[in-house]
Amino acid sequence: EAGVAQSPRYKIIEKRQSVAFWCNPISGHATLYWYQQILGQGPKLLIQFQNNGVVDDSQLPKDRFSAERLKGVDSTLKIQPAKLEDSAVYLCASSPGTLTGQETQYFGPGTRLLVL
Amino acid sequence: GDSVTQMEGPVTLSEEAFLTINCTYTATGYPSLFWYVQYPGEGLQLLLKATKADDKGSNKGFEATYRKETTSFHLEKGSVQVSDSAVYFCALNPTDSWGKFQFGAGTQVVVTP
């Protein structure tokens, strides 16, 4: 079974530029998550989708971050304009979406973003 | 709110030593508890989990027991290898807002030959 795929793996941009990350979850997984992991910290949830609807985006900085999952499969996370403090690893995860607290989340390899 | 606290690293051990990483949590109800491992340059991989009190999760020689009375989920391994060098994250999946995982800050483990 293929895992969660993310691209690109690395990205270097200058501040005020825009950037987009792509995620393809495990086949059949209804729930998709985007996390931000700053160096030396645990992942922080940015947004959670159930199929193509948003379940939680309370920690997404909506003035600069946006995310979509139009067909309930792939997802894109965008930052515009980027700030220096956005330098982090952006992790995508998916889970089956059984709406229980026992679900495991499966993570992709992440995209390392450096904002100069 | 829900939270996870785990011991700070780095934890440096010699090969074949005993490893313990402490993890305690604050949550309402009975969350599911997880340990994930992150190798350099990679995403998080599930190591083990426990979904109810007194459950023991185990995988690859690692074990952790869900202790409701002490709100703890400490990770242990009896004999570590150099290949166990990684960052370990304790996490909970809350019962009242499923999927909204709370992660600890991570504990780096370095195993030397």
XYZ file of C-alpha atoms in Angstrom:
229
model
C 0.000 0.000 0.000
C 1.399 3.374 -0.997
C 1.915 5.864 1.788
C 1.182 9.559 1.947
C 2.994 11.418 -0.826
C 4.141 15.026 -0.605
C 5.937 17.371 -2.944
C 8.203 19.164 -3.174
C 10.513 17.779 -0.494
C 12.448 21.028 -0.150
C 11.698 24.623 -1.000
C 13.679 27.814 -0.524
C 11.957 31.147 -1.135
C 12.395 34.760 -0.185
C 10.036 36.495 2.187
C 6.884 37.899 0.643
C 6.955 35.260 -2.096
C 4.272 32.610 -2.389
C 4.646 28.849 -2.176
C 2.403 25.807 -2.532
C 2.676 22.287 -1.200
C 0.905 19.217 -2.514
C -0.274 16.097 -0.701
C -1.758 12.829 -1.894
C -3.164 10.751 0.994
C -3.370 7.005 1.340
C -6.000 5.645 -1.025
C -9.423 5.534 0.571
C -8.563 7.772 3.515
C -11.321 10.286 4.091
C -9.488 12.531 6.550
C -6.497 14.652 5.643
C -4.425 16.883 7.909
C -1.791 19.550 7.435
C 0.712 20.173 10.223
C 3.459 22.702 10.753
C 6.559 21.452 12.556
C 9.006 24.118 13.630
C 12.523 22.923 14.399
C 12.727 21.366 17.846
C 8.959 21.237 18.351
C 6.164 18.770 17.880
C 3.800 19.075 14.914
C 1.005 21.614 15.221
C -2.261 20.997 13.397
C -3.100 23.659 10.838
C -6.179 22.225 9.150
C -8.218 19.037 9.049
C -10.411 17.914 6.138
C -13.080 15.242 6.097
C -13.517 14.375 2.419
C -13.620 17.830 0.815
C -14.997 19.695 3.824
C -13.048 21.523 6.518
C -13.460 20.058 10.009
C -11.054 22.353 11.851
C -8.944 25.269 10.707
C -8.792 27.169 13.976
C -4.975 27.302 13.984
C -4.535 28.214 10.337
C -3.264 31.810 9.877
C -5.926 32.656 7.351
C -4.463 36.008 6.398
C -1.627 34.213 4.601
C -2.349 30.480 4.587
C -4.987 28.689 2.535
C -5.722 25.047 1.852
C -8.091 23.135 -0.345
C -9.127 19.576 -1.068
C -11.483 20.046 -3.950
C -12.248 16.454 -4.952
C -11.795 14.904 -1.542
C -8.448 13.321 -2.449
C -5.377 15.487 -3.107
C -4.799 18.651 -1.150
C -2.808 21.837 -1.600
C -1.529 24.159 1.110
C -0.505 27.661 0.058
C 1.330 30.462 1.807
C 1.110 33.989 0.397
C 3.025 36.071 1.301
C 5.597 34.050 3.223
C 7.292 35.340 6.361
C 10.581 34.318 7.919
C 8.742 32.573 10.765
C 7.048 30.245 8.264
C 10.321 28.341 7.926
C 9.356 24.851 9.062
C 8.523 21.359 7.902
C 4.980 21.009 6.580
C 3.622 17.555 7.185
C 0.589 16.000 5.588
C -1.183 13.086 7.251
C -4.239 10.989 6.491
C -6.508 8.617 8.361
C -9.414 6.389 7.377
C -12.003 8.830 8.703
C -14.072 6.526 10.890
C -14.854 9.435 13.194
C -13.434 7.720 16.265
C -10.706 8.744 18.650
C -8.803 5.515 18.039
C -7.653 6.321 14.544
C -3.993 6.356 13.624
C -2.719 9.174 11.466
C -0.214 8.241 8.764
C 2.333 10.880 7.840
C 4.086 11.804 4.652
C 7.803 12.695 4.479
C 7.116 16.415 4.754
C 8.180 19.515 2.833
C 11.023 21.534 4.325
C 10.475 25.236 3.727
C 13.171 27.833 4.248
C 12.159 31.477 3.958
C 15.065 33.887 3.483
C -7.087 22.112 27.022
C -5.505 18.781 26.192
C -1.734 18.615 26.303
C 1.234 16.248 26.326
C 4.463 16.678 28.247
C 7.485 14.543 27.569
C 11.002 14.547 28.929
C 13.527 16.792 27.302
C 16.411 15.451 25.337
C 18.806 14.642 24.098
C 18.994 11.294 25.788
C 22.353 9.707 25.072
C 22.793 5.980 25.630
C 25.238 3.249 24.825
C 24.138 0.357 22.648
C 22.247 -2.357 24.608
C 21.288 0.084 27.356
C 17.728 0.398 28.722
C 15.677 3.303 27.398
C 12.826 5.107 29.118
C 11.140 8.241 27.778
C 8.576 9.746 30.114
C 5.273 11.051 28.782
C 2.378 12.471 30.768
C -0.828 13.970 29.481
C -3.735 16.175 30.414
C -7.074 15.394 28.816
C -10.733 14.925 29.519
C -12.208 11.503 29.072
C -10.165 8.642 27.710
C -7.981 9.713 24.805
C -6.044 7.305 22.648
C -2.296 7.542 23.151
C 0.459 7.156 20.579
C 4.204 7.080 20.180
C 5.623 8.200 16.857
C 9.261 8.101 15.761
C 10.932 10.530 13.371
C 14.226 9.693 11.705
C 16.344 12.526 10.266
C 14.791 14.072 7.183
C 11.677 11.919 7.361
C 8.066 12.189 8.448
C 6.580 10.614 11.545
C 6.084 6.861 11.719
C 3.705 5.199 14.125
C 5.631 3.182 16.681
C 2.812 1.969 18.909
C -0.518 2.994 20.374
C -2.994 2.215 23.155
C -6.662 3.086 23.084
C -7.841 2.427 26.631
C -6.590 2.315 30.193
C -4.169 -0.517 31.054
C -3.625 -1.343 27.369
C -0.023 -2.058 26.453
C 1.217 -1.097 23.023
C 4.310 -2.816 21.672
C 6.358 -2.851 18.495
C 9.994 -3.530 17.544
C 10.957 -4.147 21.175
C 9.369 -0.905 22.384
C 6.535 -0.956 24.916
C 4.269 1.578 26.595
C 1.359 1.077 29.009
C -1.626 3.428 29.230
C -1.802 4.415 32.925
C -4.986 6.324 33.640
C -4.249 6.742 37.335
C -0.963 8.532 36.660
C -1.975 9.959 33.239
C 1.190 8.531 31.764
C 2.347 6.582 28.717
C 6.075 6.055 29.193
C 8.048 4.458 26.367
C 10.559 1.706 27.175
C 12.972 -0.539 25.361
C 15.158 -3.084 27.057
C 18.183 -2.990 24.735
C 18.639 -0.139 22.281
C 20.545 -0.229 19.033
C 22.317 2.510 17.103
C 19.450 2.354 14.603
C 17.045 3.521 17.349
C 18.624 6.974 17.221
C 15.743 9.290 16.331
C 13.271 11.762 17.782
C 10.329 10.223 19.623
C 6.972 11.984 19.964
C 4.197 11.182 22.396
C 0.722 12.182 21.217
C -2.919 11.934 22.192
C -6.097 11.797 20.156
C -8.790 13.525 22.234
C -12.174 11.934 22.770
C -14.097 15.165 22.365
C -12.405 16.465 19.205
C -11.266 13.417 17.294
C -8.326 13.744 14.988
C -7.048 16.887 16.652
C -3.835 15.254 17.825
C -1.790 16.938 20.512
C 1.926 16.184 20.270
C 4.649 16.535 22.839
C 7.769 18.485 21.941
C 9.720 15.356 21.119
C 12.687 13.639 22.748
C 15.861 13.100 20.795
C 17.578 9.784 21.492
C 21.195 9.219 20.523
C 22.593 5.704 20.789
C 26.349 5.309 20.547
C 28.190 2.085 19.661
